[in-house]
PDB file of C-alpha atoms in Angstrom:
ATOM      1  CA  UNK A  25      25.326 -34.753-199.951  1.00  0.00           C
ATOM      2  CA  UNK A  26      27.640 -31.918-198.601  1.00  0.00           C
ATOM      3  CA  UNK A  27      27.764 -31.412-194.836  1.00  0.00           C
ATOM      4  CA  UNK A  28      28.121 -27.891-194.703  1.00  0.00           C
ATOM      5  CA  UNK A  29      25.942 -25.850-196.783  1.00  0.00           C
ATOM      6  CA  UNK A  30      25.461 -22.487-196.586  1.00  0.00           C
ATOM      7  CA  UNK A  31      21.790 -21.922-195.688  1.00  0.00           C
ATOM      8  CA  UNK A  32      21.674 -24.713-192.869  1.00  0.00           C
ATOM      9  CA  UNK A  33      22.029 -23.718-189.761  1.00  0.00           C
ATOM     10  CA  UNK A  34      25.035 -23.573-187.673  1.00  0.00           C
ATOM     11  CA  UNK A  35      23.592 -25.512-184.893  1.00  0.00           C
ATOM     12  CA  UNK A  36      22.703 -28.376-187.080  1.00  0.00           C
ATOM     13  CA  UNK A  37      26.075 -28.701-187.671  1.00  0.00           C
ATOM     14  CA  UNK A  38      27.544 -28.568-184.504  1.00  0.00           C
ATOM     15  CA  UNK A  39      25.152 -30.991-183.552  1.00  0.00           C
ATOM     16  CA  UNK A  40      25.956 -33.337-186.279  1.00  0.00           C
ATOM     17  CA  UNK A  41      29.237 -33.225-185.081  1.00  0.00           C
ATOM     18  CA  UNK A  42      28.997 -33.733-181.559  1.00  0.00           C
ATOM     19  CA  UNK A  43      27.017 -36.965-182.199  1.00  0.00           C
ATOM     20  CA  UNK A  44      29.812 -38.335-184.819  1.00  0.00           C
ATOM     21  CA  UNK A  45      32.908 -37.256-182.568  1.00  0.00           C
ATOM     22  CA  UNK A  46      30.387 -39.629-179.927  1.00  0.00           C
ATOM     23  CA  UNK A  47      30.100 -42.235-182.086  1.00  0.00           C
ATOM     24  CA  UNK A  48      33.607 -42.224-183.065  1.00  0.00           C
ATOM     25  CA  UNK A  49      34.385 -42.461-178.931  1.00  0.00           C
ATOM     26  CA  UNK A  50      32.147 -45.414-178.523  1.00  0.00           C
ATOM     27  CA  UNK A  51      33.451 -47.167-181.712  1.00  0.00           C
ATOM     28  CA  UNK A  52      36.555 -46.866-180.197  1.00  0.00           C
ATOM     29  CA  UNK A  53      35.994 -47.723-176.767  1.00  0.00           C
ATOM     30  CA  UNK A  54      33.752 -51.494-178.264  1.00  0.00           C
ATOM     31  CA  UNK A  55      35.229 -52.457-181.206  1.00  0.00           C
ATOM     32  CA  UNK A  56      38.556 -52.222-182.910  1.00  0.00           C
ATOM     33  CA  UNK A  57      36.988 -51.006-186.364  1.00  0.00           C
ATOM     34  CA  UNK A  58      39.064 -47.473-185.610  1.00  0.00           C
ATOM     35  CA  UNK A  59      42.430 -49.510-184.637  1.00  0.00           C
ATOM     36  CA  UNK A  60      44.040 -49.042-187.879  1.00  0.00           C
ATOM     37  CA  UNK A  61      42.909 -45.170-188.567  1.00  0.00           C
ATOM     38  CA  UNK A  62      43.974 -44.564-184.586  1.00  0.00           C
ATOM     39  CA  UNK A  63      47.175 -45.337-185.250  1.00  0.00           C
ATOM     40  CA  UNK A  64      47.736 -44.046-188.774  1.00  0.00           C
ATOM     41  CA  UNK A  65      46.385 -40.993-187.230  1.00  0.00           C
ATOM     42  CA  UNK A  66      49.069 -41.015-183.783  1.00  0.00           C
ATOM     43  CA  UNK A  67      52.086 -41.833-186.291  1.00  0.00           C
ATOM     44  CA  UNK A  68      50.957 -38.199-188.301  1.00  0.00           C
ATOM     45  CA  UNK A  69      50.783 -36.571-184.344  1.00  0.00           C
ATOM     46  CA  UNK A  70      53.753 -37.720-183.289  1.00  0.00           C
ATOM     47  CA  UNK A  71      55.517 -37.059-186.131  1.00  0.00           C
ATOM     48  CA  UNK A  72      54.082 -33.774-185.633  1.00  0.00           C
ATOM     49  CA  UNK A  73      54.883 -33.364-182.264  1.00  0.00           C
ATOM     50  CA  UNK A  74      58.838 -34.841-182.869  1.00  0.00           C
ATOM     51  CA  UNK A  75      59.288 -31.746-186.163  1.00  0.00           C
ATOM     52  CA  UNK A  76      57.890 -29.435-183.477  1.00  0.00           C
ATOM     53  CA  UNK A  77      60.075 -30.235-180.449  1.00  0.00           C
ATOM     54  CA  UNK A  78      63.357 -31.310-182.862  1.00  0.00           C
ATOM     55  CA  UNK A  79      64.598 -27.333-182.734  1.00  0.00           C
ATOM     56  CA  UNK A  80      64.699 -27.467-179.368  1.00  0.00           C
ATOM     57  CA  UNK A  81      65.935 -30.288-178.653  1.00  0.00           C
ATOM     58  CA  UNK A  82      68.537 -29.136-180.944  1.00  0.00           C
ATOM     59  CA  UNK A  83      68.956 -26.331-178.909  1.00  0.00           C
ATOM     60  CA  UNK A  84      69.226 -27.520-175.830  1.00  0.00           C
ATOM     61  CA  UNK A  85      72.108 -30.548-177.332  1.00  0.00           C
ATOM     62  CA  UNK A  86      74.200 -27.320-178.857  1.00  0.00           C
ATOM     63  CA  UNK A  87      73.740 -25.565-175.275  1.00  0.00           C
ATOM     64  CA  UNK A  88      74.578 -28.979-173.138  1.00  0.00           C
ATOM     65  CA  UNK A  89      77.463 -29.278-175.801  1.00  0.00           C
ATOM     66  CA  UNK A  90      78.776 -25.834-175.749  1.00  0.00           C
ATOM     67  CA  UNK A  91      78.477 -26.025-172.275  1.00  0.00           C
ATOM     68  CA  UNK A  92      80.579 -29.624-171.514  1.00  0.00           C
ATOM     69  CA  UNK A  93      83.403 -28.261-174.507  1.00  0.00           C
ATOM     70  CA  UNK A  94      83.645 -25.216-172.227  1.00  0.00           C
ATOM     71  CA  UNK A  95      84.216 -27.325-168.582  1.00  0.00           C
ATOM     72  CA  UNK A  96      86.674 -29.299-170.204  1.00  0.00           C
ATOM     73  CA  UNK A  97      88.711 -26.657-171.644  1.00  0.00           C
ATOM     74  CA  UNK A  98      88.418 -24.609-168.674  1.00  0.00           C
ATOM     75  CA  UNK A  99      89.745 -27.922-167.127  1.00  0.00           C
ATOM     76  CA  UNK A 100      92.299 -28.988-169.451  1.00  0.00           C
ATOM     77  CA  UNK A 101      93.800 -25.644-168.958  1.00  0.00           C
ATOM     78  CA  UNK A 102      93.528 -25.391-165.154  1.00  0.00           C
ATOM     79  CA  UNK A 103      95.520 -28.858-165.609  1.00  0.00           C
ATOM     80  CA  UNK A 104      98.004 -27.373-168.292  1.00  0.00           C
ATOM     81  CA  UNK A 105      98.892 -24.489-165.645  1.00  0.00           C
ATOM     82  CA  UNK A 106      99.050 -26.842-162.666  1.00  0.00           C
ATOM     83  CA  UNK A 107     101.529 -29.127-164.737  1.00  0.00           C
ATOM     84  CA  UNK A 108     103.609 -26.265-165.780  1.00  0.00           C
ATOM     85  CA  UNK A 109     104.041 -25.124-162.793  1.00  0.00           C
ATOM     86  CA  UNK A 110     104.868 -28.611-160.611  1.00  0.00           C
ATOM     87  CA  UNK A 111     107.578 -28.995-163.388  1.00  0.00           C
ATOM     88  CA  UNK A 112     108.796 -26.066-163.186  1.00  0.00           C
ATOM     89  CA  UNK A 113     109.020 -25.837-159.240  1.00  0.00           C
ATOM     90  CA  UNK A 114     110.430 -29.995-159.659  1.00  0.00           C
ATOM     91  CA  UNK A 115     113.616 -28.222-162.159  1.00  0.00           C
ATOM     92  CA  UNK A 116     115.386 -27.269-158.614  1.00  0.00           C
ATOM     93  CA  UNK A 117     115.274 -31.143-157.376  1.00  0.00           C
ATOM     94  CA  UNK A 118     117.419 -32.111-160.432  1.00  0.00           C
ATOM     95  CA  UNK A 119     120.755 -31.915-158.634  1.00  0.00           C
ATOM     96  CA  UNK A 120     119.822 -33.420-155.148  1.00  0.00           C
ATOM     97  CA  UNK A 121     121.335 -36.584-155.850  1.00  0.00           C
ATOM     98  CA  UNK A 122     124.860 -35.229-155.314  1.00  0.00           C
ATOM     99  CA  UNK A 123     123.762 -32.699-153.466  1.00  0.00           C
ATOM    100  CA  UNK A 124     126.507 -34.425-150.440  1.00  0.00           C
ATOM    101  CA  UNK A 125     129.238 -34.993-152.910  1.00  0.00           C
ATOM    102  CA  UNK A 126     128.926 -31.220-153.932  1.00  0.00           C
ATOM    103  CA  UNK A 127     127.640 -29.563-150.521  1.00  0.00           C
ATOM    104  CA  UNK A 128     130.755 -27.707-149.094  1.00  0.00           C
ATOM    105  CA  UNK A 129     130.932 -25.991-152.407  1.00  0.00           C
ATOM    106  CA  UNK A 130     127.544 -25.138-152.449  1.00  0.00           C
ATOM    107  CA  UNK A 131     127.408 -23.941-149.009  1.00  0.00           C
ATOM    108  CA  UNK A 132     128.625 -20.428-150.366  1.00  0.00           C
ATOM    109  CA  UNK A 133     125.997 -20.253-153.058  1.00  0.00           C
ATOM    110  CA  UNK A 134     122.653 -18.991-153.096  1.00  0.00           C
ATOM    111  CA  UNK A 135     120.973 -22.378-153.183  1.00  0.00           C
ATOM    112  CA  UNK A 136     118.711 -21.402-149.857  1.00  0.00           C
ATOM    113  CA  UNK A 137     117.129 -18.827-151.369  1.00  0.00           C
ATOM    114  CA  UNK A 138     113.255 -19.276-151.821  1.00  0.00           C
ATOM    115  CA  UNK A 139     111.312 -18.077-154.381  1.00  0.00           C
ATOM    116  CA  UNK A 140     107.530 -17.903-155.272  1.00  0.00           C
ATOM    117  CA  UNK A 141     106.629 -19.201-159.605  1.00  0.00           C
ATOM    118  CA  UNK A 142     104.911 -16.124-161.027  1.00  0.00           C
ATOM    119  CA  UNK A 143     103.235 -17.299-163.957  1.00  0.00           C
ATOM    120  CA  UNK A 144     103.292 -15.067-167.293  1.00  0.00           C
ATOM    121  CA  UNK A 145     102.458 -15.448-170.992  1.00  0.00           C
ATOM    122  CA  UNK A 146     104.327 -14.048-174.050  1.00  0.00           C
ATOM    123  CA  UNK A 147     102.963 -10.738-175.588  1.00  0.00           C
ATOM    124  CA  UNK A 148     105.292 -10.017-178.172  1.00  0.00           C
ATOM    125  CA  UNK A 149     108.832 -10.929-179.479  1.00  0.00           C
ATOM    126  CA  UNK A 150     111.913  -8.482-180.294  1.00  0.00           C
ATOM    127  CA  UNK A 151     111.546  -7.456-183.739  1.00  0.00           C
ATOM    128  CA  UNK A 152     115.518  -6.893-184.082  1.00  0.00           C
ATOM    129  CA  UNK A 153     116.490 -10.631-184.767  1.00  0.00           C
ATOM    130  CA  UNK A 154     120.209  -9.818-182.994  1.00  0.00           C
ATOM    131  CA  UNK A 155     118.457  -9.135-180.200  1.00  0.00           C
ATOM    132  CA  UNK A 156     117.358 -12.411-178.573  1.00  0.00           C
ATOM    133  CA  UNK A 157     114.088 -10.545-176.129  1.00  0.00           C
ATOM    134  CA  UNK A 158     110.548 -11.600-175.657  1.00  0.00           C
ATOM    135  CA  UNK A 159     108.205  -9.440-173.855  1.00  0.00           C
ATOM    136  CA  UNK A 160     105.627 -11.158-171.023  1.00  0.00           C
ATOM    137  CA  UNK A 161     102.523  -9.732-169.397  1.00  0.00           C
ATOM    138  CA  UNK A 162     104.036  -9.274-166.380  1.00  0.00           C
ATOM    139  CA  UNK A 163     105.290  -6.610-164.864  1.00  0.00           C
ATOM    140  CA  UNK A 164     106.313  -4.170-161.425  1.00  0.00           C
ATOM    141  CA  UNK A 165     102.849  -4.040-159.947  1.00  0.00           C
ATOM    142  CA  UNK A 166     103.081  -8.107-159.822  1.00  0.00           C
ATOM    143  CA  UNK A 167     106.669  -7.821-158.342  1.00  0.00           C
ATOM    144  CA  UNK A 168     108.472  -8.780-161.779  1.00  0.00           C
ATOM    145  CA  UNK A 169     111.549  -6.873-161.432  1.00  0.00           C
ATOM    146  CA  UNK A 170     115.461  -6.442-163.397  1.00  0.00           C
ATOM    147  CA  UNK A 171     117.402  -9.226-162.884  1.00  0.00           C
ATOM    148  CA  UNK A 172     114.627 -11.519-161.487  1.00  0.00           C
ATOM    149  CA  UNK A 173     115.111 -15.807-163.463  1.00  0.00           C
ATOM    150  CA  UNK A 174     112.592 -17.175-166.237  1.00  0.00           C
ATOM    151  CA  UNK A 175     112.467 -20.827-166.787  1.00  0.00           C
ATOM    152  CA  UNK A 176     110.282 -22.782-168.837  1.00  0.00           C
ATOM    153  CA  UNK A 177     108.426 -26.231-167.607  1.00  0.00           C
ATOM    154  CA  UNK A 178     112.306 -27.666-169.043  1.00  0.00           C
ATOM    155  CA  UNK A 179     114.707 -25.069-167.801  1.00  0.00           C
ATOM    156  CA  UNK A 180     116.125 -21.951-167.318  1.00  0.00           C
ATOM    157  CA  UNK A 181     115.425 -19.305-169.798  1.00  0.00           C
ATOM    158  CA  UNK A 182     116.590 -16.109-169.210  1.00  0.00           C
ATOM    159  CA  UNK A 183     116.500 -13.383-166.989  1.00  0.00           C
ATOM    160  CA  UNK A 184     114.543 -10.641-166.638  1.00  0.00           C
ATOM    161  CA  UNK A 185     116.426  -7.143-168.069  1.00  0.00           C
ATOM    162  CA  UNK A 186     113.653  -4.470-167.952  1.00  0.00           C
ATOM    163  CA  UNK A 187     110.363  -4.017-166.191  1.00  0.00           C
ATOM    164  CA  UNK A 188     107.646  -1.622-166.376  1.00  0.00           C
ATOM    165  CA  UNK A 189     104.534  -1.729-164.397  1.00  0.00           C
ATOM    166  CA  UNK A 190     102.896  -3.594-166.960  1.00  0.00           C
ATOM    167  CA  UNK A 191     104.800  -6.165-168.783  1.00  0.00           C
ATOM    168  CA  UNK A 192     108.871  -6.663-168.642  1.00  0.00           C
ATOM    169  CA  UNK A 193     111.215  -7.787-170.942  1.00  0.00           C
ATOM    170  CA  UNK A 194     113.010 -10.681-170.918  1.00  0.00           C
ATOM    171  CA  UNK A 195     116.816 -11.342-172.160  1.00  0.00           C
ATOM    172  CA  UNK A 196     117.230 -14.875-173.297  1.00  0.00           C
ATOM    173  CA  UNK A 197     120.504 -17.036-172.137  1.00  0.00           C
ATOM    174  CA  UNK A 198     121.743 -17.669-175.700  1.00  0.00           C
ATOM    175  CA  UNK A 199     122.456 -13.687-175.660  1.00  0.00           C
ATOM    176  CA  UNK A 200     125.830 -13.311-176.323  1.00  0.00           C
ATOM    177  CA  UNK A 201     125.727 -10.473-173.355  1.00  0.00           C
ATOM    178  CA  UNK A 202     124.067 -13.279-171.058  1.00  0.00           C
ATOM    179  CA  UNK A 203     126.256 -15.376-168.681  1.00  0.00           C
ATOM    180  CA  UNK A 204     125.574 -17.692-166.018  1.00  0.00           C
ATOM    181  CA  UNK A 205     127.587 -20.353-163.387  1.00  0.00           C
ATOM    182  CA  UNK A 206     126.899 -23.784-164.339  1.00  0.00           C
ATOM    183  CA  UNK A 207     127.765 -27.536-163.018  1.00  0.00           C
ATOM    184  CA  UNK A 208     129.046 -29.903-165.421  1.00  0.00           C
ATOM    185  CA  UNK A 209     127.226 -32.886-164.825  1.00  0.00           C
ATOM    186  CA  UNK A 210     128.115 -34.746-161.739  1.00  0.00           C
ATOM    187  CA  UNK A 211     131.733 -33.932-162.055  1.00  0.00           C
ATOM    188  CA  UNK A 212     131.030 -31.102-159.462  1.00  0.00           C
ATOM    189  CA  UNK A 213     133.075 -28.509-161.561  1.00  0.00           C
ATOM    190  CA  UNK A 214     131.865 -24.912-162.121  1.00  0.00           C
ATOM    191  CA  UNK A 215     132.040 -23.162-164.986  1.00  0.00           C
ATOM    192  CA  UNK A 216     130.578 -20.136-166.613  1.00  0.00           C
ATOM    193  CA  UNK A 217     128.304 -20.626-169.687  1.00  0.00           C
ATOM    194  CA  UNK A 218     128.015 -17.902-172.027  1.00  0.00           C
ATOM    195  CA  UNK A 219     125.827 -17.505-174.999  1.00  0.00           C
ATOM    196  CA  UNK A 220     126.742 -17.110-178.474  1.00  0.00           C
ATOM    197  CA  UNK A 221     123.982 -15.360-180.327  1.00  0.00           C
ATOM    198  CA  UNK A 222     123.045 -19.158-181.663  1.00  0.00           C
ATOM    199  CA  UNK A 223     119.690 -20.165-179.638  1.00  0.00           C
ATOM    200  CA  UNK A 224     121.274 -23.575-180.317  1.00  0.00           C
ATOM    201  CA  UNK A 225     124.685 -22.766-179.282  1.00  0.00           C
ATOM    202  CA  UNK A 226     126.254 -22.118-175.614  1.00  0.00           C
ATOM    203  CA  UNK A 227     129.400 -22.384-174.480  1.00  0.00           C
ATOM    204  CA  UNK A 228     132.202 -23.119-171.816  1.00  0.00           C
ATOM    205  CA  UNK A 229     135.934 -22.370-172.476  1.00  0.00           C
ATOM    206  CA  UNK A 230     139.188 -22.897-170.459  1.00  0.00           C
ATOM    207  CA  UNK A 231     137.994 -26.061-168.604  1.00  0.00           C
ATOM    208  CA  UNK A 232     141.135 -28.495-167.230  1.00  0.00           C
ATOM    209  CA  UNK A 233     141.559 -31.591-169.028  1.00  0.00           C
ATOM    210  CA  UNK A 234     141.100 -33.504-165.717  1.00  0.00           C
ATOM    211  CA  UNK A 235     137.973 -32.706-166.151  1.00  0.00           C
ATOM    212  CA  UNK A 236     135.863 -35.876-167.270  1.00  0.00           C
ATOM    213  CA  UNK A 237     132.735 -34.288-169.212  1.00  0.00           C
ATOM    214  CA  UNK A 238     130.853 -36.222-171.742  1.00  0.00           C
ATOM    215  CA  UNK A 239     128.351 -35.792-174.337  1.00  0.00           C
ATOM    216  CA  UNK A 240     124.663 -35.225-172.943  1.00  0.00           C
ATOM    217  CA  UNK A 241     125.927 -34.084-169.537  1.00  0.00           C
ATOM    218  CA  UNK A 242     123.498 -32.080-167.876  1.00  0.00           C
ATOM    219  CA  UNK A 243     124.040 -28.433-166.808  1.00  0.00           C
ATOM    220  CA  UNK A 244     123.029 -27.104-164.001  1.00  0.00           C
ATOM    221  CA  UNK A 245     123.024 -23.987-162.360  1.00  0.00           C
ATOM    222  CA  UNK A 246     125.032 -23.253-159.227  1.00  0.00           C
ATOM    223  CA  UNK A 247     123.869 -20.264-157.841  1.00  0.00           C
ATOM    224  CA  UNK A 248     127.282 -19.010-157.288  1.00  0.00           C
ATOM    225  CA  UNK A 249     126.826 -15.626-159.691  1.00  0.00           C
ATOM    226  CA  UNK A 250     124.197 -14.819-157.671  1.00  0.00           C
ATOM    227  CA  UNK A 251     121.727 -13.850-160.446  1.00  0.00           C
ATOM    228  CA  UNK A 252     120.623 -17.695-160.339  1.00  0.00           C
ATOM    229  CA  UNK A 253     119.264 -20.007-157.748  1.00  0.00           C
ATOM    230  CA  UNK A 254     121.003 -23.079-158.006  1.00  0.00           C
ATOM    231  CA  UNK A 255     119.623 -26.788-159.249  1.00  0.00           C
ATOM    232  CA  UNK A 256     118.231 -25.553-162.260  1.00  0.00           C
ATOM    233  CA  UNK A 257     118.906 -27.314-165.528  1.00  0.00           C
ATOM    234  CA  UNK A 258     120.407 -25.249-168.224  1.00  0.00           C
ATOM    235  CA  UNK A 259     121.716 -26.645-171.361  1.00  0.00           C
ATOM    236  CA  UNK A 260     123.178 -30.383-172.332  1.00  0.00           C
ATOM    237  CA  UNK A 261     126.564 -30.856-174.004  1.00  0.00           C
ATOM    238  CA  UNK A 262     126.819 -31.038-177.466  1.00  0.00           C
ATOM    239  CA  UNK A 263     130.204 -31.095-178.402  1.00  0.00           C
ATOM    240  CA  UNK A 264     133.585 -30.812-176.707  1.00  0.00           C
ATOM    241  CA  UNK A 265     136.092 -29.162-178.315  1.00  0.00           C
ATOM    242  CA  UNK A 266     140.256 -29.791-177.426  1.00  0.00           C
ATOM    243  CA  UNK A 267     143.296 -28.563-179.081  1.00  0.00           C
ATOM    244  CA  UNK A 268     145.940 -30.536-178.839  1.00  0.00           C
ATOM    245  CA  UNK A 269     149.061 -29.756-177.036  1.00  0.00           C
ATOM    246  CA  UNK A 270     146.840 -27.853-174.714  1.00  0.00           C
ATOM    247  CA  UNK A 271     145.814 -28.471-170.988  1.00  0.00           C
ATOM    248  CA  UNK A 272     142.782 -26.808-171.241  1.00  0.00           C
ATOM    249  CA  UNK A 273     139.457 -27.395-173.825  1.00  0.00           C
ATOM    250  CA  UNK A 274     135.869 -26.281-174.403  1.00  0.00           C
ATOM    251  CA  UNK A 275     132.303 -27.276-174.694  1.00  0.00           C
ATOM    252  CA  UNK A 276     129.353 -26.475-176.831  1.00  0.00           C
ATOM    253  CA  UNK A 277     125.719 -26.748-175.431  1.00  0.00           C
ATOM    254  CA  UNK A 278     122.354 -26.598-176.446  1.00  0.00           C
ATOM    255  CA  UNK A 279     119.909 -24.997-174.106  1.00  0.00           C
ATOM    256  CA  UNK A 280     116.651 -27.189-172.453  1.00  0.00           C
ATOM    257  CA  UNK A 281     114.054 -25.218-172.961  1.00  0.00           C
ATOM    258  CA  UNK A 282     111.787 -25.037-175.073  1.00  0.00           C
ATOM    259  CA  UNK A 283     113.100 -21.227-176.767  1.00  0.00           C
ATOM    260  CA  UNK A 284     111.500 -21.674-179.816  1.00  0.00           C
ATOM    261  CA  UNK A 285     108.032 -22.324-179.031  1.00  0.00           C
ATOM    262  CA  UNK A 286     107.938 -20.607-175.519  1.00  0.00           C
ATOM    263  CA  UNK A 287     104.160 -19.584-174.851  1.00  0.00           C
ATOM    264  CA  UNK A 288     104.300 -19.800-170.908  1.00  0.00           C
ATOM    265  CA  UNK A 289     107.207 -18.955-168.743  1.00  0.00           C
ATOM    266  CA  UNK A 290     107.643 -19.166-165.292  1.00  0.00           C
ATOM    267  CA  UNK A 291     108.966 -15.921-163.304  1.00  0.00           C
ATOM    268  CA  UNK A 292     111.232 -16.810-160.123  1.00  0.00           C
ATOM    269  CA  UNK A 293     110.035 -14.302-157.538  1.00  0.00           C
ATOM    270  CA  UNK A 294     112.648 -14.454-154.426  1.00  0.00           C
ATOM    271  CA  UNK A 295     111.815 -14.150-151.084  1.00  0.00           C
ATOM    272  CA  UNK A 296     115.217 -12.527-150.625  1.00  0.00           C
ATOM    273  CA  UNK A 297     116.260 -10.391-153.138  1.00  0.00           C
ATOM    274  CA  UNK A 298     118.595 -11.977-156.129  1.00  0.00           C
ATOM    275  CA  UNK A 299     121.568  -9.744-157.325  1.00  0.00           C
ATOM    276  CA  UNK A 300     121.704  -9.071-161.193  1.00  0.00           C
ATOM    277  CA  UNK A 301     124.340  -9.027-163.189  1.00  0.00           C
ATOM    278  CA  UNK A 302     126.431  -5.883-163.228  1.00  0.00           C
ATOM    279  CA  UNK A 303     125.915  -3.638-165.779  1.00  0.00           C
ATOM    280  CA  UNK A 304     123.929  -5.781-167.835  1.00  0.00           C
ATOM    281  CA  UNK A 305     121.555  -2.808-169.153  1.00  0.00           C
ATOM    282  CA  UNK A 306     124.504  -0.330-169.622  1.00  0.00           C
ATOM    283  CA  UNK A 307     126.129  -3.662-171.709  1.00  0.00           C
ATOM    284  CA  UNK A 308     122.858  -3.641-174.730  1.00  0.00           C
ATOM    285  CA  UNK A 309     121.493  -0.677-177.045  1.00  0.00           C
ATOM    286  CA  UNK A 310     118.089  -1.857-177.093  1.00  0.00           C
ATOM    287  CA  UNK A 311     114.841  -0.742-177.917  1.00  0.00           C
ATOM    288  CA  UNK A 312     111.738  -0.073-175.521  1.00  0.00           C
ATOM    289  CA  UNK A 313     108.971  -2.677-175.090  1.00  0.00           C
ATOM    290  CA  UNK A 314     107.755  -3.932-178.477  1.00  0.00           C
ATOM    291  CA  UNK A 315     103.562  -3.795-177.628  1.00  0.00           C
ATOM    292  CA  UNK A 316     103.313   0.253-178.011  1.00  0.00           C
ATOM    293  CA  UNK A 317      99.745  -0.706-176.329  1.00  0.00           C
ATOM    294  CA  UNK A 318     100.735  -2.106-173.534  1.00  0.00           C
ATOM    295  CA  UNK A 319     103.862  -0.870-172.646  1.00  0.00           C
ATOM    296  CA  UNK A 320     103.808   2.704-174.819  1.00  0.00           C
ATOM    297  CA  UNK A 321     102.630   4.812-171.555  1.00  0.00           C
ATOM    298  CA  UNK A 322     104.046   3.365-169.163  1.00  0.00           C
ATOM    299  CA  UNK A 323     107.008   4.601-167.654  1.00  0.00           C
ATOM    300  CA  UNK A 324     107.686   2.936-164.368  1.00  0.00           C
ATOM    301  CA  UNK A 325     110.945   1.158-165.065  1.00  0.00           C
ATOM    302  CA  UNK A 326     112.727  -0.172-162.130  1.00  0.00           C
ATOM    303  CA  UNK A 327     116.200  -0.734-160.947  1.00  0.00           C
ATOM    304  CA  UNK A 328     117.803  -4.020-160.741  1.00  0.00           C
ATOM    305  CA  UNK A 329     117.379  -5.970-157.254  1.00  0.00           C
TER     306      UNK A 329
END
């Protein structure tokens, strides 16, 4: 016999089932008859209950996720900056263990000059291959200035050859216009290194044969051209070059840094004011900043310290 039919009345049926939901409690409650429906009936609600809450959980995993992934790279790159910078600011320890065999020459350079590490990413490179330039995001209004030193967490890099209040340009030591006063290893002598064009290829010429220099000697810089604070490591030797019958021979180098995958460059900002190479602007034909949109209006260009 159907339950519900149309012409009973609707308060028979609620009262039919109010007395079966009743007996169903006190079945329940004194026997175990309902056990097995009970729980076929809690697996469906849970189940229920688990496809209802799974989206978000979901949700809240991809948010806890999203949110951990971001700490740690916000970490990992707090740490990436920190490291890069204690390396770079280590580079001017290199040459402190002869620093007394080589003192009273050094007394005359400019290795007491302090400087602050400003640092500054790559925004572009020089389009003209024969021109070896990189552009950083740095610039007058952070006190990047002509003439100012870039080094990498490895070694020196450049120097800075035109700023605008934005971003500067940076001229790279392998420039055949570049130059700067090196020491050859631990044999105390100072030379000038000069670049070539070759990112891979520096060199030294006119050095006395009593000069003992090896292969893999470190270079370092002196400080004595007064572009360069000294005791930072330049290039390594490559190759030595000697003609016989003469009293003097050459070297080839390769620089330290990293030039080919630079990303992240370190700016030396002195506290006293570096002198830059004469001349070295008049010296290149070179084109303006390479970003138009960062560097197209402005027009704050700056002397050289």
């Amino acid at each position: 016999m159907a339950l519900f039919i149309p012409d009973r009345p609707r308060f028979l049926t609620l009262l039919v089932l109010i007395l079966l939901s009743f007996g169903l409690m006190i079945a329940d409650r004194r026997s175990d008859v309902l056990t097995p429906w009970k729980n076929g009936v809690a697996a469906i609600t849970l189940a229920i209950q688990q496809c209802g809450y799974a989206p978000l959980r979901w949700l809240e995993d991809w948010q806890s996720r999203r949110q951990n992934q971001a700490e740690l790279l916000a970490r990992l790159a707090e740490l990436e900056q920190e490291n890069f910078l204690l390396r770079g600011q280590m580079q001017r320890h290199f040459s402190l263990i002869d620093e007394n065999r080589r003192l009273n020459r050094l007394l005359h350079a400019t290795s007491q000059l302090e400087q602050d590490y400003l640092l500054a990413r790559l925004s572009a490179r020089s389009a003209d291959p024969s021109k070896p330039l990189f552009v950083i995001d740095r610039g007058i209004r952070d006190g990047v200035l002509p003439g100012y030193p870039v080094i990498d967490a490895h070694g020196l890099v450049g120097q800075v050859f035109r700023s605008t209040a934005s971003g500067a340009e940076v001229l790279m030591l392998y420039a055949s216009e570049h130059a700067v006063s090196v020491v050859i290893g631990e044999t105390g002598y100072v030379a000038i290194l000069t670049g070539t064009g070759d990112p891979d290829r520096l060199i030294i010429s006119d050095i006395p044969d009593q000069v003992r220099v090896q292969i893999g000697d470190l270079l370092v810089s002196s400080g004595m051209d007064g572009a360069f604070p000294t005791g930072y490591p330049v290039a390594r030797v490559k190759a030595i070059r000697n003609e016989d019958g003469r009293a003097f021979f050459s070297i080839e180098a390769t620089p330290v840094a990293r030039l080919d995958t630079l990303r992240e460059v370190l700016v030396l900002i002195p506290t006293r004011n570096l002198r830059a190479p004469e001349k070295l602007e008049e010296s290149l034909s070179l084109p303006p900043l390479t970003p138009a949109e960062e560097t197209g209006s402005e027009t704050g260009e700056s002397d050289a310290p």
